[in-house]
Coordinates of C-alpha atoms in Angstrom, one line a residue:
M1 CA 96.7 269.8 151.9
Q2 CA 93.2 268.2 152.4
F3 CA 89.9 269.3 152.7
K4 CA 86.8 268.3 155.4
H5 CA 84.2 269.7 153.4
P6 CA 85.3 270.2 149.6
E7 CA 82.8 270.4 147.9
L8 CA 82.4 274.0 149.2
L9 CA 85.2 274.9 147.0
Y10 CA 82.8 275.4 143.6
A11 CA 82.2 278.3 145.2
L12 CA 85.6 279.9 144.1
F13 CA 84.3 280.4 140.6
L14 CA 82.0 282.7 141.7
L15 CA 85.4 285.2 142.1
V16 CA 85.0 285.8 138.8
I17 CA 82.2 287.8 138.9
P18 CA 84.1 290.9 140.6
I19 CA 86.7 290.0 138.1
I20 CA 83.2 290.5 135.3
V21 CA 81.9 293.8 137.2
H22 CA 85.3 295.5 137.7
L23 CA 86.8 295.0 133.6
F24 CA 83.3 296.1 132.4
Q25 CA 82.6 299.2 134.5
L26 CA 83.3 302.0 132.6
R27 CA 83.5 305.8 133.5
K28 CA 83.0 308.5 131.0
F29 CA 85.2 311.5 131.2
K30 CA 84.1 315.2 130.1
K31 CA 86.9 317.1 128.4
V32 CA 86.8 320.9 129.5
P33 CA 88.7 323.5 127.7
F34 CA 91.5 325.6 129.2
T35 CA 93.6 328.0 128.2
N36 CA 96.4 326.9 130.0
V37 CA 96.1 323.2 129.6
A38 CA 99.9 321.6 130.4
F39 CA 99.8 321.8 134.1
L40 CA 96.3 320.8 134.4
K41 CA 96.9 317.7 131.8
K42 CA 99.9 316.3 134.1
V43 CA 97.7 316.4 136.9
T44 CA 94.6 314.9 135.4
M45 CA 97.0 312.1 134.1
Q46 CA 98.8 310.7 137.6
T47 CA 94.8 311.0 139.2
R48 CA 93.7 308.3 136.9
K49 CA 96.8 306.1 136.9
S50 CA 96.3 306.3 140.9
S51 CA 92.8 305.3 140.9
Q52 CA 93.2 302.5 137.7
L53 CA 95.9 301.0 140.7
K54 CA 93.4 301.4 143.9
K55 CA 90.5 300.0 142.1
W56 CA 92.8 297.0 141.0
L57 CA 94.8 296.2 144.6
T58 CA 90.9 297.1 146.4
L59 CA 89.9 294.2 143.8
L60 CA 92.8 291.8 144.4
T61 CA 92.3 292.3 148.2
R62 CA 88.6 291.2 147.9
L63 CA 89.1 288.5 145.7
L64 CA 91.7 287.3 148.3
L65 CA 89.3 287.5 151.3
F66 CA 86.3 285.8 150.1
A67 CA 88.6 282.8 148.5
A68 CA 89.8 282.8 152.5
I69 CA 86.8 282.6 154.0
I70 CA 85.5 280.0 151.3
I71 CA 88.7 277.6 152.2
A72 CA 88.2 278.4 155.9
F73 CA 84.7 276.9 155.7
A74 CA 85.9 274.1 153.6
Q75 CA 87.7 273.1 156.5
P76 CA 91.4 272.2 154.9
Y77 CA 94.3 270.3 157.2
F78 CA 97.2 268.5 156.5
S79 CA 98.0 264.8 157.7
K80 CA 100.1 261.9 157.4
N81 CA 98.1 259.3 156.8
N82 CA 94.0 260.0 155.3
T83 CA 92.8 259.5 159.0
L84 CA 90.4 262.0 158.5
N85 CA 86.5 260.3 159.4
R86 CA 88.8 256.5 159.6
T87 CA 88.3 254.4 162.4
T88 CA 91.9 253.7 164.0
E89 CA 92.2 249.8 164.8
T90 CA 95.0 248.9 166.8
V91 CA 95.8 245.2 167.6
V92 CA 98.9 244.7 170.3
Y93 CA 100.4 241.3 170.7
L94 CA 102.6 240.9 173.4
D95 CA 104.8 237.6 174.0
N96 CA 105.0 236.7 177.4
S97 CA 107.0 233.3 176.9
F98 CA 109.9 232.9 179.1
S99 CA 112.5 233.9 177.2
M100 CA 110.7 237.6 177.9
E101 CA 112.4 237.0 182.0
A102 CA 115.6 238.0 180.7
K103 CA 116.7 241.9 181.9
G104 CA 116.4 244.5 179.4
A105 CA 118.0 248.2 180.6
D106 CA 114.7 249.3 182.5
G107 CA 114.1 245.4 184.0
K108 CA 112.4 242.6 182.4
L109 CA 111.2 242.5 179.4
L110 CA 107.8 241.9 179.9
K111 CA 107.1 244.0 182.8
R112 CA 108.8 246.8 181.4
A113 CA 106.9 246.3 178.3
I114 CA 103.4 246.2 180.2
Q115 CA 104.1 249.2 181.5
D116 CA 105.2 250.7 178.5
I117 CA 102.2 249.9 176.8
I118 CA 99.8 251.4 180.3
S119 CA 101.8 254.6 179.9
N120 CA 101.8 255.5 176.2
V121 CA 98.6 254.3 175.0
P122 CA 95.6 256.6 175.8
E123 CA 93.8 255.0 178.7
N124 CA 90.2 255.1 176.7
Q125 CA 91.5 254.2 173.6
D126 CA 89.9 251.1 172.2
I127 CA 92.7 248.2 172.0
S128 CA 93.1 244.6 171.3
I129 CA 95.8 243.1 173.0
L130 CA 96.4 239.3 172.5
T131 CA 99.2 237.3 174.3
N132 CA 100.4 233.6 174.3
T133 CA 97.5 232.7 176.8
D134 CA 95.0 235.4 176.8
I135 CA 93.4 237.9 174.7
F136 CA 91.6 241.3 175.8
K137 CA 89.3 242.4 172.6
N138 CA 87.8 245.5 172.4
T139 CA 88.9 246.7 175.3
T140 CA 90.5 249.9 176.9
V141 CA 94.6 250.3 178.5
S142 CA 92.3 251.6 181.6
A143 CA 90.0 248.4 181.9
A144 CA 92.8 245.7 181.1
K145 CA 95.2 247.4 182.9
N146 CA 95.2 244.9 186.6
S147 CA 94.9 241.8 184.3
L148 CA 98.5 243.7 182.3
L149 CA 100.0 243.5 185.4
Q150 CA 99.4 240.2 186.9
L151 CA 99.8 238.5 183.1
D152 CA 102.5 236.1 184.3
Y153 CA 105.6 234.3 182.1
S154 CA 104.2 231.4 180.0
S155 CA 105.5 228.3 178.9
K156 CA 102.8 227.9 175.7
Q157 CA 104.4 229.8 173.2
L158 CA 102.5 230.5 169.3
S159 CA 104.4 230.2 166.6
Y160 CA 104.8 233.6 164.6
N161 CA 102.1 232.5 162.2
A162 CA 100.2 231.6 164.6
A163 CA 100.5 235.2 166.3
I164 CA 99.9 236.8 162.9
L165 CA 96.4 235.1 162.2
K166 CA 95.0 235.2 165.9
S167 CA 96.0 238.9 165.6
K168 CA 94.0 239.7 162.3
N169 CA 90.8 237.2 163.5
L170 CA 90.8 240.3 166.3
F171 CA 90.3 243.3 163.6
S172 CA 86.9 243.8 162.0
K173 CA 86.2 243.3 158.7
D174 CA 85.5 247.1 157.5
K175 CA 87.9 247.6 154.9
S176 CA 87.8 251.2 155.5
T177 CA 89.3 251.8 158.8
L178 CA 93.0 252.1 159.4
K179 CA 94.5 249.2 161.0
N180 CA 97.8 248.9 162.7
L181 CA 99.1 245.4 163.8
I182 CA 102.1 245.7 166.7
F183 CA 104.2 242.8 167.7
I184 CA 106.6 243.2 170.3
S185 CA 108.6 240.8 171.5
D186 CA 112.0 239.7 171.7
F187 CA 112.0 237.5 169.0
Q188 CA 113.7 234.5 169.7
N189 CA 115.2 232.7 167.1
T190 CA 112.7 229.6 166.3
D191 CA 111.8 227.1 163.2
T192 CA 110.1 229.3 161.4
G193 CA 111.3 232.8 162.0
F194 CA 109.3 236.0 161.8
S195 CA 108.3 237.2 158.2
P196 CA 105.0 238.1 158.0
Q197 CA 103.5 238.2 154.4
K198 CA 102.2 241.6 152.8
D199 CA 98.6 243.0 153.8
A200 CA 97.2 246.1 151.8
L201 CA 94.4 246.2 154.7
I202 CA 97.1 246.3 157.8
N203 CA 100.0 248.2 158.7
I204 CA 102.5 245.6 160.8
Q205 CA 104.9 247.8 163.2
A206 CA 107.4 245.7 165.4
V207 CA 109.6 246.3 168.3
K208 CA 112.2 244.2 169.5
L209 CA 112.8 244.2 173.2
I210 CA 116.7 243.5 174.1
P211 CA 118.3 241.9 176.7
I212 CA 121.9 243.5 178.3
N213 CA 122.8 240.3 177.8
T214 CA 122.2 237.0 176.2
Q215 CA 123.8 234.6 179.6
N216 CA 121.6 231.7 180.8
A217 CA 122.5 228.0 182.6
A218 CA 119.9 225.8 182.0
I219 CA 119.2 222.3 183.1
D220 CA 118.8 220.4 179.5
S221 CA 117.7 217.0 180.7
A222 CA 118.5 214.0 182.2
Y223 CA 117.9 209.6 181.8
I224 CA 119.0 206.5 183.6
S225 CA 121.9 205.9 181.7
N226 CA 122.8 202.8 183.9
M227 CA 120.4 200.4 185.8
S228 CA 121.4 197.4 187.1
P229 CA 120.0 195.5 190.7
T230 CA 122.5 197.0 192.4
K231 CA 123.5 200.4 190.7
L232 CA 121.2 203.5 189.2
E233 CA 122.5 206.2 187.5
L234 CA 121.5 209.6 186.7
S235 CA 122.6 211.7 183.7
V236 CA 122.0 215.2 183.9
V237 CA 122.9 217.4 180.6
L238 CA 123.5 221.1 181.3
K239 CA 123.8 224.1 178.5
N240 CA 124.8 227.1 178.6
S241 CA 124.6 229.8 176.8
G242 CA 127.0 233.1 176.6
N243 CA 130.3 233.3 178.5
P244 CA 131.4 229.7 179.8
L245 CA 130.6 229.3 183.9
D246 CA 133.9 228.2 186.2
N247 CA 131.5 226.7 188.8
I248 CA 127.5 226.4 188.6
P249 CA 126.3 224.3 192.0
I250 CA 123.6 221.5 190.9
S251 CA 122.0 219.9 193.5
L252 CA 119.8 216.7 194.2
L253 CA 116.5 216.3 195.9
N254 CA 114.3 213.4 196.7
N255 CA 111.0 214.6 198.3
D256 CA 112.5 218.0 199.3
N257 CA 115.1 216.3 200.8
L258 CA 118.9 217.3 199.4
I259 CA 120.6 214.1 199.0
A260 CA 123.2 214.8 196.6
K261 CA 125.0 218.1 195.5
T262 CA 128.3 218.6 193.0
S263 CA 129.6 221.7 190.7
T264 CA 130.8 221.6 187.6
A265 CA 132.0 224.4 185.0
I266 CA 130.1 224.3 181.7
T267 CA 131.1 226.0 178.6
T268 CA 128.4 225.1 176.6
N269 CA 127.1 221.6 177.4
E270 CA 128.3 219.4 180.3
K271 CA 126.9 216.1 181.8
V272 CA 126.8 215.7 185.4
T273 CA 126.1 211.7 187.2
F274 CA 124.0 211.1 190.3
D275 CA 124.0 207.6 192.5
L276 CA 120.4 206.8 193.1
P277 CA 119.4 204.7 195.6
V278 CA 118.1 201.2 194.8
N279 CA 114.6 200.0 194.6
E280 CA 113.2 203.0 196.1
V281 CA 110.7 205.5 195.1
I282 CA 112.3 208.6 194.1
N283 CA 110.2 212.3 193.7
G284 CA 113.4 213.8 192.3
E285 CA 114.1 217.5 191.6
L286 CA 117.5 218.7 190.1
K287 CA 118.3 222.6 190.8
I288 CA 120.8 225.2 189.9
N289 CA 121.6 228.5 190.7
D290 CA 121.8 230.8 187.3
T291 CA 120.2 234.3 188.4
H292 CA 119.0 234.9 184.4
L293 CA 116.0 232.7 183.4
Q294 CA 114.6 230.5 186.1
F295 CA 111.9 228.4 184.3
D296 CA 114.9 225.8 183.4
N297 CA 116.9 225.9 186.9
T298 CA 114.8 222.9 187.8
L299 CA 113.8 219.7 186.5
Y300 CA 111.4 217.3 188.3
F301 CA 111.8 213.2 187.7
N302 CA 110.1 210.3 189.2
I303 CA 111.3 206.6 189.6
N304 CA 107.5 205.0 191.0
A305 CA 107.6 201.9 192.2
S306 CA 108.6 198.6 189.5
E307 CA 105.7 198.0 187.8
K308 CA 106.5 194.4 185.2
I309 CA 104.2 194.2 182.2
N310 CA 102.5 190.6 181.7
V311 CA 103.6 188.7 179.0
L312 CA 102.0 185.3 178.3
A313 CA 103.4 182.8 175.5
I314 CA 100.8 180.2 173.7
S315 CA 103.1 177.9 172.2
D316 CA 103.4 173.9 171.3
S317 CA 107.0 174.8 171.0
D318 CA 110.4 175.8 172.8
T319 CA 109.8 178.9 173.8
G320 CA 113.2 180.1 174.9
F321 CA 114.1 182.8 173.1
L322 CA 110.9 184.7 174.3
K323 CA 112.0 183.9 178.2
R324 CA 116.0 185.1 177.2
I325 CA 114.1 188.9 175.9
Y326 CA 110.9 189.4 178.7
T327 CA 113.5 188.9 181.7
N328 CA 111.9 189.0 185.1
D329 CA 113.7 192.0 186.1
E330 CA 110.6 194.1 183.4
F331 CA 108.3 190.9 182.9
E332 CA 105.6 188.5 184.4
F333 CA 106.6 186.1 181.5
T334 CA 104.3 183.0 181.6
T335 CA 104.2 180.4 179.1
S336 CA 100.9 177.7 178.4
K337 CA 100.4 175.2 175.9
L338 CA 97.0 175.8 173.4
N339 CA 95.1 172.8 175.1
G340 CA 96.0 173.7 178.8
L341 CA 95.4 177.3 178.2
N342 CA 93.5 179.2 181.2
Y343 CA 91.4 181.6 179.4
T344 CA 90.7 183.7 182.0
N345 CA 94.1 184.4 182.5
I346 CA 93.9 186.3 179.4
S347 CA 92.4 189.6 180.3
D348 CA 95.6 190.0 182.9
Q349 CA 98.0 190.0 180.2
N350 CA 99.4 193.6 178.5
L351 CA 101.4 191.3 175.6
I352 CA 99.7 187.8 174.3
V353 CA 102.3 186.2 171.8
L354 CA 101.0 183.4 169.5
N355 CA 104.1 181.2 168.8
D356 CA 104.1 178.1 166.2
L357 CA 100.6 177.1 167.1
K358 CA 99.2 175.0 164.0
S359 CA 95.2 176.1 164.1
I360 CA 93.7 179.2 166.2
P361 CA 90.4 177.6 168.0
N362 CA 87.1 179.8 167.5
A363 CA 86.9 180.4 171.3
L364 CA 90.7 181.4 171.3
A365 CA 90.2 184.0 168.5
S366 CA 87.2 185.1 170.1
A367 CA 88.9 185.6 173.6
L368 CA 91.5 187.5 172.0
M369 CA 89.6 189.8 170.1
A370 CA 87.8 191.0 173.3
Y371 CA 91.2 191.2 174.9
S372 CA 92.1 193.5 171.7
N373 CA 89.0 196.0 172.4
N374 CA 90.1 196.5 175.8
G375 CA 93.8 197.6 175.1
G376 CA 95.8 194.7 174.7
A377 CA 98.9 193.8 173.0
L378 CA 99.0 190.6 170.2
L379 CA 101.8 189.0 168.7
I380 CA 101.1 186.4 166.3
I381 CA 104.3 184.0 164.7
P382 CA 102.6 181.0 162.7
S383 CA 104.1 178.0 162.4
E384 CA 105.2 176.6 159.0
A385 CA 102.5 174.1 158.4
I386 CA 99.5 176.2 159.8
N387 CA 95.2 176.0 158.8
I388 CA 95.1 179.1 157.2
S389 CA 91.4 179.4 157.5
S390 CA 91.4 179.6 161.1
Y391 CA 94.4 181.7 161.0
N392 CA 91.8 183.9 158.8
G393 CA 89.2 183.7 161.4
L394 CA 91.3 185.6 163.8
L395 CA 93.2 187.9 161.6
G396 CA 90.3 189.4 159.3
N397 CA 89.7 191.5 162.9
Y398 CA 92.3 192.9 162.3
K399 CA 92.7 193.7 158.3
L400 CA 95.3 190.9 157.9
D401 CA 94.8 187.8 156.3
F402 CA 97.3 185.5 155.0
K403 CA 97.3 184.4 151.3
E404 CA 99.2 181.2 150.6
L405 CA 102.9 179.6 152.2
V406 CA 105.6 180.7 149.5
T407 CA 108.6 178.5 149.9
S408 CA 111.7 180.5 149.0
E409 CA 114.3 182.2 150.5
K410 CA 114.1 185.9 151.3
R411 CA 116.6 188.3 153.1
I412 CA 115.3 190.5 155.9
T413 CA 116.8 193.5 154.7
T414 CA 114.7 196.7 155.0
I415 CA 113.9 198.2 158.3
N416 CA 111.3 201.0 158.7
Y417 CA 113.0 203.4 160.7
S418 CA 110.4 206.0 161.3
H419 CA 108.5 203.1 162.9
P420 CA 107.3 203.5 166.6
L421 CA 109.1 200.5 167.5
Y422 CA 112.3 201.9 166.1
N423 CA 112.5 205.9 166.6
N424 CA 112.9 206.1 170.4
G425 CA 116.6 205.8 169.7
V426 CA 117.0 201.8 169.4
F427 CA 119.3 202.8 166.2
E428 CA 122.1 205.5 166.4
K429 CA 122.0 205.5 162.7
R430 CA 120.1 204.5 159.5
V431 CA 121.7 200.7 158.8
T432 CA 121.9 200.1 155.4
N433 CA 124.4 197.2 155.4
F434 CA 124.6 194.8 157.7
Q435 CA 124.0 191.0 158.9
Y436 CA 120.8 190.3 156.9
P437 CA 118.7 187.3 158.6
K438 CA 116.6 185.1 156.3
V439 CA 113.7 182.8 155.8
N440 CA 113.2 179.4 154.0
S441 CA 109.2 180.2 153.4
F442 CA 106.6 183.2 154.2
Y443 CA 103.1 183.6 154.2
N444 CA 102.1 185.7 151.9
L445 CA 99.2 188.6 152.7
N446 CA 95.8 189.4 150.9
S447 CA 95.9 192.7 152.3
S448 CA 98.1 196.0 152.4
S449 CA 99.4 196.8 155.8
N450 CA 101.7 199.0 157.1
S451 CA 105.6 196.9 157.0
I452 CA 107.7 196.9 159.9
L453 CA 110.5 194.5 158.8
S454 CA 110.4 193.9 154.7
F455 CA 112.3 191.4 152.7
E456 CA 114.1 192.1 149.5
D457 CA 111.2 192.5 147.3
G458 CA 109.3 194.8 149.6
T459 CA 106.7 192.3 150.9
P460 CA 106.3 192.0 154.7
F461 CA 108.0 190.2 156.8
L462 CA 106.8 192.1 160.1
T463 CA 103.5 194.1 160.0
G464 CA 101.4 195.3 162.4
N465 CA 98.0 197.2 162.8
S466 CA 97.8 199.4 166.4
K467 CA 98.5 197.1 169.2
T468 CA 98.7 193.9 167.1
Y469 CA 101.5 192.5 165.3
L470 CA 101.8 189.7 162.5
V471 CA 104.5 187.9 161.4
T472 CA 104.5 186.6 158.0
A473 CA 106.9 183.2 158.9
A474 CA 108.0 180.6 161.2
L475 CA 110.9 181.7 163.2
N476 CA 112.0 178.2 164.5
T477 CA 115.7 177.2 163.5
K478 CA 115.4 175.1 159.9
N479 CA 112.6 177.7 158.0
S480 CA 114.4 181.0 159.5
N481 CA 117.8 182.2 161.4
F482 CA 116.0 185.0 163.0
K483 CA 116.6 184.5 166.2
N484 CA 119.9 184.5 165.9
S485 CA 119.7 187.8 164.3
P486 CA 120.8 191.4 166.7
L487 CA 117.4 192.6 165.2
I488 CA 115.0 190.1 167.3
V489 CA 115.4 191.8 170.6
P490 CA 114.9 195.3 170.1
T491 CA 111.9 194.5 167.9
F492 CA 110.2 192.0 170.5
Y493 CA 111.3 193.9 173.5
N494 CA 109.9 197.2 172.0
I495 CA 106.8 195.4 171.3
A496 CA 106.1 194.6 175.1
K497 CA 107.5 198.0 175.6
S498 CA 104.8 199.7 174.2
S499 CA 101.6 197.2 175.1
F500 CA 101.9 199.2 178.8
K501 CA 103.6 202.7 178.7
I502 CA 104.4 202.7 182.1
P503 CA 105.5 206.7 183.0
Q504 CA 108.8 208.3 181.7
L505 CA 111.1 209.5 183.6
Y506 CA 109.8 213.0 183.2
Y507 CA 107.0 214.9 180.6
N508 CA 107.2 218.2 179.0
I509 CA 104.4 220.5 178.9
G510 CA 102.7 221.7 175.8
V511 CA 103.0 218.0 173.9
Q512 CA 101.1 215.0 173.9
N513 CA 102.4 212.5 176.4
N514 CA 100.7 209.0 177.0
Y515 CA 101.3 206.4 179.8
E516 CA 98.7 203.9 181.1
V517 CA 97.9 202.7 184.6
K518 CA 97.1 199.7 186.0
V519 CA 94.1 200.4 188.3
N520 CA 90.2 198.7 188.0
L521 CA 87.8 202.1 188.3
Q522 CA 84.3 201.6 189.4
Q523 CA 81.4 202.5 187.4
D524 CA 82.3 206.4 186.5
G525 CA 85.1 206.7 188.6
V526 CA 87.5 209.0 187.2
I527 CA 91.5 209.5 187.0
S528 CA 92.8 212.6 188.3
L529 CA 96.5 214.1 188.8
E530 CA 97.0 216.4 191.8
K531 CA 99.6 218.9 193.0
G532 CA 98.8 221.3 195.9
D533 CA 96.0 222.8 195.4
D534 CA 96.0 222.3 191.8
K535 CA 93.9 219.2 190.4
F536 CA 92.3 218.5 186.8
I537 CA 91.1 215.3 185.0
P538 CA 93.0 214.3 182.6
R539 CA 92.0 212.4 179.4
Q540 CA 91.2 209.1 179.5
Q541 CA 90.1 205.5 178.5
S542 CA 89.5 203.0 180.9
F543 CA 90.4 199.2 179.5
G544 CA 89.1 196.6 182.4
D545 CA 92.1 196.7 184.7
K546 CA 94.0 199.9 183.2
V547 CA 93.5 203.7 182.0
S548 CA 95.1 205.2 179.5
I549 CA 95.9 208.6 179.9
T550 CA 96.7 211.6 177.7
T551 CA 97.8 215.0 178.9
I552 CA 98.3 218.0 176.2
E553 CA 97.6 221.5 177.2
T554 CA 97.4 220.4 181.2
P555 CA 99.2 220.6 183.5
D556 CA 100.2 223.9 182.5
K557 CA 102.5 224.6 185.7
A558 CA 106.0 222.1 186.0
G559 CA 106.1 219.6 189.2
I560 CA 105.2 216.4 190.6
Y561 CA 101.9 215.5 190.2
T562 CA 100.2 212.4 192.3
I563 CA 97.8 209.9 190.1
K564 CA 95.3 209.7 192.1
N565 CA 91.7 207.1 192.0
K566 CA 89.4 208.9 194.6
A567 CA 91.7 209.5 197.6
V568 CA 94.3 206.3 196.7
S569 CA 97.5 207.8 195.3
L570 CA 98.3 205.2 192.5
K571 CA 101.6 206.6 191.7
N572 CA 103.0 209.8 190.8
V573 CA 103.8 211.7 187.1
S574 CA 107.0 214.9 186.6
Y575 CA 106.2 217.7 184.0
N576 CA 108.6 219.9 182.9
Y577 CA 108.2 222.9 181.0
I578 CA 110.3 222.5 177.1
R579 CA 114.0 223.8 177.1
T580 CA 113.8 225.6 173.6
E581 CA 113.6 228.7 174.9
S582 CA 116.4 228.4 177.1
D583 CA 119.1 229.5 174.7
L584 CA 119.1 233.1 174.1
S585 CA 119.6 233.6 170.8
Y586 CA 117.8 236.1 168.2
Q587 CA 116.3 236.8 165.0
D588 CA 117.6 240.0 163.1
I589 CA 114.4 241.8 162.1
T590 CA 115.7 245.3 160.8
N591 CA 115.4 244.4 157.3
L592 CA 112.1 242.7 157.2
Q593 CA 110.3 244.1 154.1
H594 CA 106.4 244.7 154.9
V595 CA 107.7 245.4 158.3
T596 CA 108.1 248.8 160.5
V597 CA 110.3 249.0 163.2
S598 CA 110.7 250.8 165.9
D599 CA 113.4 250.9 168.5
S600 CA 111.1 251.2 171.7
I601 CA 107.4 251.1 172.3
P602 CA 106.9 255.2 173.2
A603 CA 108.6 255.7 169.9
L604 CA 106.3 253.5 168.1
F605 CA 103.4 255.0 169.8
D606 CA 104.4 258.7 169.2
T607 CA 105.1 257.8 165.6
L608 CA 101.2 256.4 165.3
K609 CA 100.5 259.4 167.3
S610 CA 102.5 261.4 164.8
D611 CA 100.6 260.1 161.5
A612 CA 97.2 260.0 162.9
K613 CA 97.3 263.8 164.3
I614 CA 94.9 266.2 161.8
N615 CA 96.7 270.2 161.7
A616 CA 93.7 272.0 161.2
L617 CA 94.0 274.8 158.9
W618 CA 90.9 276.9 158.8
K619 CA 91.7 279.2 162.1
W620 CA 95.1 280.3 160.0
F621 CA 92.5 281.0 157.0
V622 CA 90.1 283.2 158.5
I623 CA 93.4 285.1 160.5
F624 CA 94.5 285.4 156.5
A625 CA 91.1 286.9 155.8
L626 CA 91.1 289.5 158.9
I627 CA 94.4 290.6 158.0
L628 CA 93.0 291.5 153.6
L629 CA 89.9 292.8 155.6
L630 CA 92.3 295.3 157.5
I631 CA 94.2 296.1 154.1
E632 CA 91.5 296.7 152.3
M633 CA 90.0 299.3 155.1
L634 CA 93.7 300.7 154.7
I635 CA 94.0 300.7 150.9
L636 CA 90.3 302.8 150.5
K637 CA 91.0 305.3 153.3
Y638 CA 94.8 306.3 152.8
F639 CA 95.8 305.4 149.4
K640 CA 94.6 308.2 146.6

């Protein structure tokens, strides 16, 4: 029991006054002699005892009466928490990710959760609500009702740690308030999981929403599995969680027209292939019929008109090995001797290869520096006998420079698998024992740099900064057998491919994506992405005859977007939702520490109301005082 005004209880000490008065109130009796006092003596003794008992009962009744009145004025109450004179703050994190589209016992999880919040939270109670996409701070349910009812599923999913941090920021800094943080989610399995740390100031509550089944089929991914002048094959990966499916149809559309359809049985993973039209622009859409989650039933992809990468080799020796790598189907490969170089062609190139030059003129170094500043890529392969100072005049611009020629046989033994040239599936696994290529001489470097291929002693064979790559040894057959090594093709091929990032088959929403478009923008011109009524300007950087585009947060809707320069359509690019939520597996939160788990949203809010309820007792003490007053009156009137 607690008191609203505990200071009034000091008045109970005043009850000692009537006790003292009663004890010192002595009455003197006068003796009267009688001839026969046997009977009178007996009656007198009985009367004195009755009088003493009546006084004690009256005293006790009055003490209890005054004590009840004093306690009533102190306003006693019962409460599970010390909530009197304390403000309660409530923050709700409501998960609106795609997995919340799964159906529960009373409908889709998210929609049912919204209805339960609206029904169980008092309309005028202050509350803050956080979702993956929206924040309703210091509002009421009645004020946020329409926005909550219109809340849609989102591809954006906050990590649990981020959701906890954002939720805590919605509380005030007042340490005297009672803070309740409520998590409402299906708690789908993630890399980090839901495991909040103890917080002495915040009570963390959780409601796990449970779907009635975990069945879901999804289009996981698609890729070009076979490409030739006469054949273009698209492979589609399907995934299934739950019971095996005997027959699931999958359709392929191009510009909304059905061009192929098939069906397959699927247990967990299944691959389906389609033959695509060759040498055609394809705005593709893959569809399956699945009644569970809808976001992963469609996958968009694009195959734009063939766009070749321009590669220029400036060389005074044979470039046949480069021509075999940079074939006509993907590259526009040209060669030029140093003394016959047309400098005006430099700006049109995506990659320039300096091969086996003995020196680099200042004019060429200046032109290449301007070319690099406009986003061009450069690959430098030295000769065995070079003018080091002329090379360093160029390399110094890229924080690279040669030291001296070392005549010593070295093997190329180390591959930097984490480098962007090799982290795109070039190698199925890391190879530690292969036929090592070798060199008979190489150049030491004065500066440290990011090695891509290294010799056995750790010194670099191929290094690079940004879009500039430097080979430290001559590649002629007399000095090295690297031209015959399997490493040369993926290495030089990926250097050229990275020089101009042609849009991929599709991109995922919510992650950083980079690609480039060949276009000459006018001053203050910008590239836009458009799909129907949706239009936005992505982050972009112009480099002469191309524009580099970066997208992260936008677009936020899956579909095929047109890249436009004002009213001119350049090409199309596709975006899809990440498929991480397609697997309907969930975390068990029943045994989590520092978290109170409730079975449902109504049960949770009933518990919070009960915990915050104040049971006032002063009325009972007033009633008790009235009863004692009545008892005293009866004692005085009827007790002899």
